[in-house]
Amino acid sequence: MAVTVYDHPLSPYGQKVKIALNEKGVEYGAPLPTGIGSGSADPEFAAGSPRGEVPLLLHEEAAIFDSSVILAYIEEVWPNPALLPATARDRARVRMLEETMDTHYEAITWGLSEVRYFHRASGAEAERFEAIAQEQLMRWHAWLAAQLADRPWFNGDAFGWGDLCVLPFVNGAVGFGYGPDAPALTDWLARANARDSVAPVVAAAAAVAFDSPAISLEAVHEAMAAGLFKRQYRDHRLEWMVRSGGLGVVADGLAKDNIRLIEPFAAPG
């Protein structure tokens, strides 16, 4: 059964899907779709992902977007080994973890990338965004440490859904220099990153990190200035930027046409 995951190695949402497939021993291809954020995406990718976001999973006749929906599909189609905990309460617990990381936490690291790599702010304003992000990440790490409590894994006794939904985002914060300092959380992070299902995903992200030679940020900035590349500003990301005092950043991006919001999906055909 051929499986394709349209993905970008730096996407934490794509990373959690790939880790899940790796845990289940499912082989897949992970091509990078062209034209994301430019309005001229690969036709197959554009048809399957109307929001223009990775990941997109293709399997047989199914085309599934949204990482949470994809994870649920993976769990149903390849139930062994199970990634969800055994009890309803624990399944709800790890799904709440996923929702928290996907929205509240990811918005912070996304905002950091907007400032550091996409130059949405500079000087004192950039320093202010950094300070806000650092303080919020510290608070989230304290919350995560409490969620982990005395469990060896967020999922419980074994690595699973709760871990793969937290790991990519915390790794992202580490990349910005704002990793956790709680001993239990740092120990968990090291053990999780050492797993066979995780290590190649982390390595792929490191190979194309924003500060690596694989990405020409100068070319990206030129494309943004010309309105040819647009960063996704929706839901939690837009909220974080506005409440962090970045309303002017949003207004400037709209004026320059280098940010995008979700439009109604086009009818197929």
PDB file of C-alpha atoms in Angstrom:
ATOM      1  CA  MET A   1       0.000   0.000   0.000  1.00  0.00           C
ATOM      2  CA  ALA A   2       1.868   3.077  -1.220  1.00  0.00           C
ATOM      3  CA  VAL A   3       1.832   5.999   1.186  1.00  0.00           C
ATOM      4  CA  THR A   4       2.907   9.541   0.372  1.00  0.00           C
ATOM      5  CA  VAL A   5       3.291  12.324   2.921  1.00  0.00           C
ATOM      6  CA  TYR A   6       3.676  15.712   1.301  1.00  0.00           C
ATOM      7  CA  ASP A   7       5.834  17.438   3.844  1.00  0.00           C
ATOM      8  CA  HIS A   8       8.471  20.002   4.700  1.00  0.00           C
ATOM      9  CA  PRO A   9      11.146  18.656   7.076  1.00  0.00           C
ATOM     10  CA  LEU A  10      10.818  21.711   9.328  1.00  0.00           C
ATOM     11  CA  SER A  11       7.068  21.309   9.817  1.00  0.00           C
ATOM     12  CA  PRO A  12       6.371  20.007  13.337  1.00  0.00           C
ATOM     13  CA  TYR A  13       2.990  18.841  12.076  1.00  0.00           C
ATOM     14  CA  GLY A  14       4.628  16.794   9.352  1.00  0.00           C
ATOM     15  CA  GLN A  15       7.201  15.477  11.808  1.00  0.00           C
ATOM     16  CA  LYS A  16       4.594  13.981  14.111  1.00  0.00           C
ATOM     17  CA  VAL A  17       2.947  12.182  11.164  1.00  0.00           C
ATOM     18  CA  LYS A  18       6.268  10.733  10.016  1.00  0.00           C
ATOM     19  CA  ILE A  19       7.169   9.609  13.528  1.00  0.00           C
ATOM     20  CA  ALA A  20       3.807   7.838  13.803  1.00  0.00           C
ATOM     21  CA  LEU A  21       4.356   6.025  10.502  1.00  0.00           C
ATOM     22  CA  ASN A  22       7.882   5.096  11.568  1.00  0.00           C
ATOM     23  CA  GLU A  23       6.620   3.691  14.854  1.00  0.00           C
ATOM     24  CA  LYS A  24       4.189   1.496  12.943  1.00  0.00           C
ATOM     25  CA  GLY A  25       6.768   0.389  10.383  1.00  0.00           C
ATOM     26  CA  VAL A  26       4.843   1.888   7.450  1.00  0.00           C
ATOM     27  CA  GLU A  27       7.010   2.818   4.478  1.00  0.00           C
ATOM     28  CA  TYR A  28       6.260   6.146   2.843  1.00  0.00           C
ATOM     29  CA  GLY A  29       7.636   8.773   0.528  1.00  0.00           C
ATOM     30  CA  ALA A  30       7.892  12.353   1.780  1.00  0.00           C
ATOM     31  CA  PRO A  31       8.199  14.722  -1.192  1.00  0.00           C
ATOM     32  CA  LEU A  32       8.442  18.458  -0.697  1.00  0.00           C
ATOM     33  CA  PRO A  33       5.606  20.130  -2.619  1.00  0.00           C
ATOM     34  CA  THR A  34       6.659  23.065  -4.738  1.00  0.00           C
ATOM     35  CA  GLY A  35       4.944  26.410  -4.753  1.00  0.00           C
ATOM     36  CA  ILE A  36       3.693  26.464  -1.150  1.00  0.00           C
ATOM     37  CA  GLY A  37       2.667  30.014  -0.290  1.00  0.00           C
ATOM     38  CA  SER A  38       3.071  31.196  -3.869  1.00  0.00           C
ATOM     39  CA  GLY A  39      -0.322  30.320  -5.336  1.00  0.00           C
ATOM     40  CA  SER A  40       1.183  27.829  -7.783  1.00  0.00           C
ATOM     41  CA  ALA A  41       1.485  24.653  -5.738  1.00  0.00           C
ATOM     42  CA  ASP A  42       1.790  21.154  -7.198  1.00  0.00           C
ATOM     43  CA  PRO A  43      -1.640  20.218  -8.613  1.00  0.00           C
ATOM     44  CA  GLU A  44      -1.838  16.960  -6.649  1.00  0.00           C
ATOM     45  CA  PHE A  45      -0.860  18.731  -3.443  1.00  0.00           C
ATOM     46  CA  ALA A  46      -3.205  21.668  -4.072  1.00  0.00           C
ATOM     47  CA  ALA A  47      -6.133  19.334  -4.742  1.00  0.00           C
ATOM     48  CA  GLY A  48      -5.573  17.348  -1.563  1.00  0.00           C
ATOM     49  CA  SER A  49      -4.603  20.210   0.746  1.00  0.00           C
ATOM     50  CA  PRO A  50      -6.960  23.122   0.043  1.00  0.00           C
ATOM     51  CA  ARG A  51      -5.409  25.117   2.893  1.00  0.00           C
ATOM     52  CA  GLY A  52      -2.058  24.883   1.144  1.00  0.00           C
ATOM     53  CA  GLU A  53      -0.414  23.348   4.190  1.00  0.00           C
ATOM     54  CA  VAL A  54       1.717  20.312   4.899  1.00  0.00           C
ATOM     55  CA  PRO A  55       1.343  17.551   5.815  1.00  0.00           C
ATOM     56  CA  LEU A  56      -0.925  15.874   3.300  1.00  0.00           C
ATOM     57  CA  LEU A  57      -1.230  12.089   3.396  1.00  0.00           C
ATOM     58  CA  LEU A  58      -2.105  10.126   0.262  1.00  0.00           C
ATOM     59  CA  HIS A  59      -3.047   6.467   0.648  1.00  0.00           C
ATOM     60  CA  GLU A  60      -4.987   4.488  -1.931  1.00  0.00           C
ATOM     61  CA  GLU A  61      -7.930   6.776  -2.799  1.00  0.00           C
ATOM     62  CA  ALA A  62      -7.657   8.884   0.344  1.00  0.00           C
ATOM     63  CA  ALA A  63      -6.173  12.389   0.466  1.00  0.00           C
ATOM     64  CA  ILE A  64      -6.119  13.653   4.045  1.00  0.00           C
ATOM     65  CA  PHE A  65      -4.961  16.992   5.383  1.00  0.00           C
ATOM     66  CA  ASP A  66      -4.590  18.234   8.979  1.00  0.00           C
ATOM     67  CA  SER A  67      -2.069  16.371  11.104  1.00  0.00           C
ATOM     68  CA  SER A  68      -4.550  15.410  13.826  1.00  0.00           C
ATOM     69  CA  VAL A  69      -6.925  13.895  11.289  1.00  0.00           C
ATOM     70  CA  ILE A  70      -4.002  12.115   9.622  1.00  0.00           C
ATOM     71  CA  LEU A  71      -2.864  10.624  12.942  1.00  0.00           C
ATOM     72  CA  ALA A  72      -6.366   9.305  13.600  1.00  0.00           C
ATOM     73  CA  TYR A  73      -6.410   7.756  10.117  1.00  0.00           C
ATOM     74  CA  ILE A  74      -3.021   6.129  10.673  1.00  0.00           C
ATOM     75  CA  GLU A  75      -4.181   4.666  13.979  1.00  0.00           C
ATOM     76  CA  GLU A  76      -7.275   3.156  12.361  1.00  0.00           C
ATOM     77  CA  VAL A  77      -5.614   1.793   9.226  1.00  0.00           C
ATOM     78  CA  TRP A  78      -2.490   0.473  10.979  1.00  0.00           C
ATOM     79  CA  PRO A  79      -3.676  -0.250  14.531  1.00  0.00           C
ATOM     80  CA  ASN A  80      -0.554  -2.114  15.664  1.00  0.00           C
ATOM     81  CA  PRO A  81       1.364  -1.107  17.585  1.00  0.00           C
ATOM     82  CA  ALA A  82      -1.228   1.141  19.187  1.00  0.00           C
ATOM     83  CA  LEU A  83      -0.074   4.716  19.725  1.00  0.00           C
ATOM     84  CA  LEU A  84      -3.037   5.811  21.843  1.00  0.00           C
ATOM     85  CA  PRO A  85      -3.215   4.842  25.526  1.00  0.00           C
ATOM     86  CA  ALA A  86      -5.563   2.072  26.648  1.00  0.00           C
ATOM     87  CA  THR A  87      -8.088   4.072  28.693  1.00  0.00           C
ATOM     88  CA  ALA A  88     -10.561   6.703  27.524  1.00  0.00           C
ATOM     89  CA  ARG A  89      -9.264   9.150  30.131  1.00  0.00           C
ATOM     90  CA  ASP A  90      -5.670   8.815  28.977  1.00  0.00           C
ATOM     91  CA  ARG A  91      -6.658   9.015  25.331  1.00  0.00           C
ATOM     92  CA  ALA A  92      -8.438  12.273  26.084  1.00  0.00           C
ATOM     93  CA  ARG A  93      -5.398  13.473  28.032  1.00  0.00           C
ATOM     94  CA  VAL A  94      -2.958  12.992  25.162  1.00  0.00           C
ATOM     95  CA  ARG A  95      -5.385  14.496  22.650  1.00  0.00           C
ATOM     96  CA  MET A  96      -5.595  17.587  24.838  1.00  0.00           C
ATOM     97  CA  LEU A  97      -1.802  17.644  24.850  1.00  0.00           C
ATOM     98  CA  GLU A  98      -1.845  17.528  21.067  1.00  0.00           C
ATOM     99  CA  GLU A  99      -4.350  20.371  20.811  1.00  0.00           C
ATOM    100  CA  THR A 100      -2.313  22.486  23.213  1.00  0.00           C
ATOM    101  CA  MET A 101       0.942  21.970  21.332  1.00  0.00           C
ATOM    102  CA  ASP A 102      -0.647  22.432  17.901  1.00  0.00           C
ATOM    103  CA  THR A 103      -2.140  25.777  18.780  1.00  0.00           C
ATOM    104  CA  HIS A 104      -0.865  27.609  21.852  1.00  0.00           C
ATOM    105  CA  TYR A 105       2.741  26.349  21.867  1.00  0.00           C
ATOM    106  CA  GLU A 106       3.379  26.294  18.113  1.00  0.00           C
ATOM    107  CA  ALA A 107       2.262  29.902  17.802  1.00  0.00           C
ATOM    108  CA  ILE A 108       5.234  30.991  19.900  1.00  0.00           C
ATOM    109  CA  THR A 109       7.950  29.210  17.940  1.00  0.00           C
ATOM    110  CA  TRP A 110       6.265  30.291  14.706  1.00  0.00           C
ATOM    111  CA  GLY A 111       6.371  33.889  15.959  1.00  0.00           C
ATOM    112  CA  LEU A 112      10.061  33.528  16.734  1.00  0.00           C
ATOM    113  CA  SER A 113      10.728  32.381  13.178  1.00  0.00           C
ATOM    114  CA  GLU A 114       8.814  35.381  11.851  1.00  0.00           C
ATOM    115  CA  VAL A 115      11.120  37.687  13.754  1.00  0.00           C
ATOM    116  CA  ARG A 116      14.474  35.914  13.408  1.00  0.00           C
ATOM    117  CA  TYR A 117      14.275  34.482   9.921  1.00  0.00           C
ATOM    118  CA  PHE A 118      11.604  36.489   8.121  1.00  0.00           C
ATOM    119  CA  HIS A 119      12.555  39.876   9.575  1.00  0.00           C
ATOM    120  CA  ARG A 120       9.062  40.968  10.547  1.00  0.00           C
ATOM    121  CA  ALA A 121      10.637  43.087  13.291  1.00  0.00           C
ATOM    122  CA  SER A 122      14.058  44.459  14.149  1.00  0.00           C
ATOM    123  CA  GLY A 123      15.895  46.261  16.917  1.00  0.00           C
ATOM    124  CA  ALA A 124      13.989  46.897  20.130  1.00  0.00           C
ATOM    125  CA  GLU A 125      10.765  45.486  18.695  1.00  0.00           C
ATOM    126  CA  ALA A 126      12.445  42.202  17.820  1.00  0.00           C
ATOM    127  CA  GLU A 127      13.964  42.037  21.306  1.00  0.00           C
ATOM    128  CA  ARG A 128      10.507  42.577  22.786  1.00  0.00           C
ATOM    129  CA  PHE A 129       9.047  39.687  20.775  1.00  0.00           C
ATOM    130  CA  GLU A 130      11.951  37.476  21.855  1.00  0.00           C
ATOM    131  CA  ALA A 131      11.388  38.319  25.526  1.00  0.00           C
ATOM    132  CA  ILE A 132       7.673  37.578  25.269  1.00  0.00           C
ATOM    133  CA  ALA A 133       8.325  34.266  23.546  1.00  0.00           C
ATOM    134  CA  GLN A 134      11.000  33.199  26.032  1.00  0.00           C
ATOM    135  CA  GLU A 135       8.787  33.962  29.029  1.00  0.00           C
ATOM    136  CA  GLN A 136       5.831  32.101  27.545  1.00  0.00           C
ATOM    137  CA  LEU A 137       7.901  29.058  26.607  1.00  0.00           C
ATOM    138  CA  MET A 138       9.271  28.850  30.137  1.00  0.00           C
ATOM    139  CA  ARG A 139       5.716  28.778  31.458  1.00  0.00           C
ATOM    140  CA  TRP A 140       4.666  26.125  28.942  1.00  0.00           C
ATOM    141  CA  HIS A 141       7.659  23.991  29.863  1.00  0.00           C
ATOM    142  CA  ALA A 142       6.632  24.140  33.513  1.00  0.00           C
ATOM    143  CA  TRP A 143       3.151  23.036  32.474  1.00  0.00           C
ATOM    144  CA  LEU A 144       4.546  20.206  30.357  1.00  0.00           C
ATOM    145  CA  ALA A 145       6.724  18.998  33.217  1.00  0.00           C
ATOM    146  CA  ALA A 146       3.606  18.823  35.387  1.00  0.00           C
ATOM    147  CA  GLN A 147       1.774  16.903  32.658  1.00  0.00           C
ATOM    148  CA  LEU A 148       4.624  14.412  32.429  1.00  0.00           C
ATOM    149  CA  ALA A 149       4.669  14.109  36.234  1.00  0.00           C
ATOM    150  CA  ASP A 150       6.175  10.749  37.205  1.00  0.00           C
ATOM    151  CA  ARG A 151       5.380   9.015  33.910  1.00  0.00           C
ATOM    152  CA  PRO A 152       8.316   7.790  31.812  1.00  0.00           C
ATOM    153  CA  TRP A 153       6.471   9.021  28.709  1.00  0.00           C
ATOM    154  CA  PHE A 154       3.688  11.521  28.093  1.00  0.00           C
ATOM    155  CA  ASN A 155       1.701   8.612  26.706  1.00  0.00           C
ATOM    156  CA  GLY A 156       2.188   6.584  29.896  1.00  0.00           C
ATOM    157  CA  ASP A 157       4.363   3.492  30.206  1.00  0.00           C
ATOM    158  CA  ALA A 158       5.396   3.500  26.532  1.00  0.00           C
ATOM    159  CA  PHE A 159       6.204   6.077  23.863  1.00  0.00           C
ATOM    160  CA  GLY A 160       3.151   6.999  21.826  1.00  0.00           C
ATOM    161  CA  TRP A 161       0.707   9.626  20.623  1.00  0.00           C
ATOM    162  CA  GLY A 162       1.266  11.986  23.539  1.00  0.00           C
ATOM    163  CA  ASP A 163       5.021  12.005  22.976  1.00  0.00           C
ATOM    164  CA  LEU A 164       5.126  12.412  19.216  1.00  0.00           C
ATOM    165  CA  CYS A 165       2.657  15.304  19.525  1.00  0.00           C
ATOM    166  CA  VAL A 166       4.868  17.164  21.995  1.00  0.00           C
ATOM    167  CA  LEU A 167       8.343  16.317  20.740  1.00  0.00           C
ATOM    168  CA  PRO A 168       8.584  18.263  17.435  1.00  0.00           C
ATOM    169  CA  PHE A 169       7.438  21.487  19.043  1.00  0.00           C
ATOM    170  CA  VAL A 170       9.805  21.293  22.013  1.00  0.00           C
ATOM    171  CA  ASN A 171      12.641  20.502  19.607  1.00  0.00           C
ATOM    172  CA  GLY A 172      11.675  23.670  17.758  1.00  0.00           C
ATOM    173  CA  ALA A 173      12.037  25.716  20.937  1.00  0.00           C
ATOM    174  CA  VAL A 174      15.425  24.102  21.582  1.00  0.00           C
ATOM    175  CA  GLY A 175      16.479  25.253  18.125  1.00  0.00           C
ATOM    176  CA  PHE A 176      15.759  28.829  19.170  1.00  0.00           C
ATOM    177  CA  GLY A 177      17.771  28.404  22.354  1.00  0.00           C
ATOM    178  CA  TYR A 178      14.756  28.128  24.636  1.00  0.00           C
ATOM    179  CA  GLY A 179      14.730  24.467  25.611  1.00  0.00           C
ATOM    180  CA  PRO A 180      13.265  23.133  28.864  1.00  0.00           C
ATOM    181  CA  ASP A 181      15.305  23.062  32.064  1.00  0.00           C
ATOM    182  CA  ALA A 182      13.182  20.711  34.200  1.00  0.00           C
ATOM    183  CA  PRO A 183      15.282  17.530  34.643  1.00  0.00           C
ATOM    184  CA  ALA A 184      12.408  15.135  33.951  1.00  0.00           C
ATOM    185  CA  LEU A 185      11.510  16.986  30.769  1.00  0.00           C
ATOM    186  CA  THR A 186      15.080  17.202  29.490  1.00  0.00           C
ATOM    187  CA  ASP A 187      15.576  13.486  30.212  1.00  0.00           C
ATOM    188  CA  TRP A 188      12.365  12.670  28.338  1.00  0.00           C
ATOM    189  CA  LEU A 189      13.499  14.824  25.416  1.00  0.00           C
ATOM    190  CA  ALA A 190      16.853  13.042  25.125  1.00  0.00           C
ATOM    191  CA  ARG A 191      15.258   9.582  25.272  1.00  0.00           C
ATOM    192  CA  ALA A 192      12.595  10.503  22.723  1.00  0.00           C
ATOM    193  CA  ASN A 193      15.085  11.976  20.256  1.00  0.00           C
ATOM    194  CA  ALA A 194      17.192   8.825  20.459  1.00  0.00           C
ATOM    195  CA  ARG A 195      14.369   6.574  19.254  1.00  0.00           C
ATOM    196  CA  ASP A 196      14.760   4.915  15.856  1.00  0.00           C
ATOM    197  CA  SER A 197      11.434   6.398  14.763  1.00  0.00           C
ATOM    198  CA  VAL A 198      12.472   9.917  15.713  1.00  0.00           C
ATOM    199  CA  ALA A 199      16.191  10.272  14.913  1.00  0.00           C
ATOM    200  CA  PRO A 200      15.847  10.377  11.084  1.00  0.00           C
ATOM    201  CA  VAL A 201      13.030  12.919  11.316  1.00  0.00           C
ATOM    202  CA  VAL A 202      15.150  15.159  13.531  1.00  0.00           C
ATOM    203  CA  ALA A 203      18.130  14.740  11.210  1.00  0.00           C
ATOM    204  CA  ALA A 204      16.055  15.713   8.169  1.00  0.00           C
ATOM    205  CA  ALA A 205      14.925  18.881   9.915  1.00  0.00           C
ATOM    206  CA  ALA A 206      18.474  19.774  10.953  1.00  0.00           C
ATOM    207  CA  ALA A 207      19.656  19.382   7.357  1.00  0.00           C
ATOM    208  CA  VAL A 208      17.321  22.155   6.171  1.00  0.00           C
ATOM    209  CA  ALA A 209      17.205  24.366   9.265  1.00  0.00           C
ATOM    210  CA  PHE A 210      16.733  28.063   8.596  1.00  0.00           C
ATOM    211  CA  ASP A 211      20.347  28.724   9.531  1.00  0.00           C
ATOM    212  CA  SER A 212      21.690  25.944   7.301  1.00  0.00           C
ATOM    213  CA  PRO A 213      23.181  26.347   3.793  1.00  0.00           C
ATOM    214  CA  ALA A 214      20.222  24.415   2.374  1.00  0.00           C
ATOM    215  CA  ILE A 215      17.973  27.481   2.670  1.00  0.00           C
ATOM    216  CA  SER A 216      18.711  30.800   1.021  1.00  0.00           C
ATOM    217  CA  LEU A 217      16.914  33.256   3.247  1.00  0.00           C
ATOM    218  CA  GLU A 218      17.983  36.073   0.963  1.00  0.00           C
ATOM    219  CA  ALA A 219      16.007  34.471  -1.863  1.00  0.00           C
ATOM    220  CA  VAL A 220      13.047  33.939   0.465  1.00  0.00           C
ATOM    221  CA  HIS A 221      13.125  37.594   1.533  1.00  0.00           C
ATOM    222  CA  GLU A 222      13.234  38.705  -2.093  1.00  0.00           C
ATOM    223  CA  ALA A 223      10.234  36.502  -2.877  1.00  0.00           C
ATOM    224  CA  MET A 224       8.363  37.928   0.110  1.00  0.00           C
ATOM    225  CA  ALA A 225       9.152  41.494  -0.938  1.00  0.00           C
ATOM    226  CA  ALA A 226       7.725  40.728  -4.371  1.00  0.00           C
ATOM    227  CA  GLY A 227       4.620  39.083  -2.897  1.00  0.00           C
ATOM    228  CA  LEU A 228       5.625  35.736  -4.420  1.00  0.00           C
ATOM    229  CA  PHE A 229       5.940  33.922  -1.085  1.00  0.00           C
ATOM    230  CA  LYS A 230       3.377  34.287   1.669  1.00  0.00           C
ATOM    231  CA  ARG A 231       3.587  33.036   5.225  1.00  0.00           C
ATOM    232  CA  GLN A 232       0.485  31.474   6.729  1.00  0.00           C
ATOM    233  CA  TYR A 233      -1.213  33.722   9.309  1.00  0.00           C
ATOM    234  CA  ARG A 234      -4.296  32.038  10.680  1.00  0.00           C
ATOM    235  CA  ASP A 235      -5.988  31.145  13.942  1.00  0.00           C
ATOM    236  CA  HIS A 236      -3.456  30.749  16.746  1.00  0.00           C
ATOM    237  CA  ARG A 237      -0.582  32.372  14.861  1.00  0.00           C
ATOM    238  CA  LEU A 238      -2.529  35.519  14.083  1.00  0.00           C
ATOM    239  CA  GLU A 239      -3.760  35.657  17.674  1.00  0.00           C
ATOM    240  CA  TRP A 240      -0.240  35.368  19.078  1.00  0.00           C
ATOM    241  CA  MET A 241       1.137  38.116  16.862  1.00  0.00           C
ATOM    242  CA  VAL A 242      -1.713  40.516  17.647  1.00  0.00           C
ATOM    243  CA  ARG A 243      -1.740  39.992  21.411  1.00  0.00           C
ATOM    244  CA  SER A 244       2.061  40.227  21.484  1.00  0.00           C
ATOM    245  CA  GLY A 245       1.808  43.751  20.124  1.00  0.00           C
ATOM    246  CA  GLY A 246       2.367  42.865  16.486  1.00  0.00           C
ATOM    247  CA  LEU A 247      -0.748  44.363  14.945  1.00  0.00           C
ATOM    248  CA  GLY A 248       1.544  46.573  12.884  1.00  0.00           C
ATOM    249  CA  VAL A 249       3.384  43.472  11.648  1.00  0.00           C
ATOM    250  CA  VAL A 250       0.100  42.022  10.429  1.00  0.00           C
ATOM    251  CA  ALA A 251      -0.942  45.301   8.782  1.00  0.00           C
ATOM    252  CA  ASP A 252       2.436  45.595   7.062  1.00  0.00           C
ATOM    253  CA  GLY A 253       2.254  42.008   5.810  1.00  0.00           C
ATOM    254  CA  LEU A 254      -1.233  42.536   4.434  1.00  0.00           C
ATOM    255  CA  ALA A 255      -0.129  45.734   2.706  1.00  0.00           C
ATOM    256  CA  LYS A 256       2.874  43.975   1.158  1.00  0.00           C
ATOM    257  CA  ASP A 257       0.772  40.893   0.340  1.00  0.00           C
ATOM    258  CA  ASN A 258       3.262  38.517   1.898  1.00  0.00           C
ATOM    259  CA  ILE A 259       0.998  36.919   4.468  1.00  0.00           C
ATOM    260  CA  ARG A 260      -1.985  34.746   3.705  1.00  0.00           C
ATOM    261  CA  LEU A 261      -5.208  33.720   5.356  1.00  0.00           C
ATOM    262  CA  ILE A 262      -7.535  30.855   4.467  1.00  0.00           C
ATOM    263  CA  GLU A 263      -9.972  31.443   1.627  1.00  0.00           C
ATOM    264  CA  PRO A 264     -13.082  29.333   0.983  1.00  0.00           C
ATOM    265  CA  PHE A 265     -12.084  26.054  -0.644  1.00  0.00           C
ATOM    266  CA  ALA A 266     -12.525  25.811  -4.386  1.00  0.00           C
ATOM    267  CA  ALA A 267     -15.026  23.255  -5.661  1.00  0.00           C
ATOM    268  CA  PRO A 268     -13.269  20.168  -7.062  1.00  0.00           C
ATOM    269  CA  GLY A 269     -13.215  19.573 -10.763  1.00  0.00           C
TER     270      GLY A 269
END
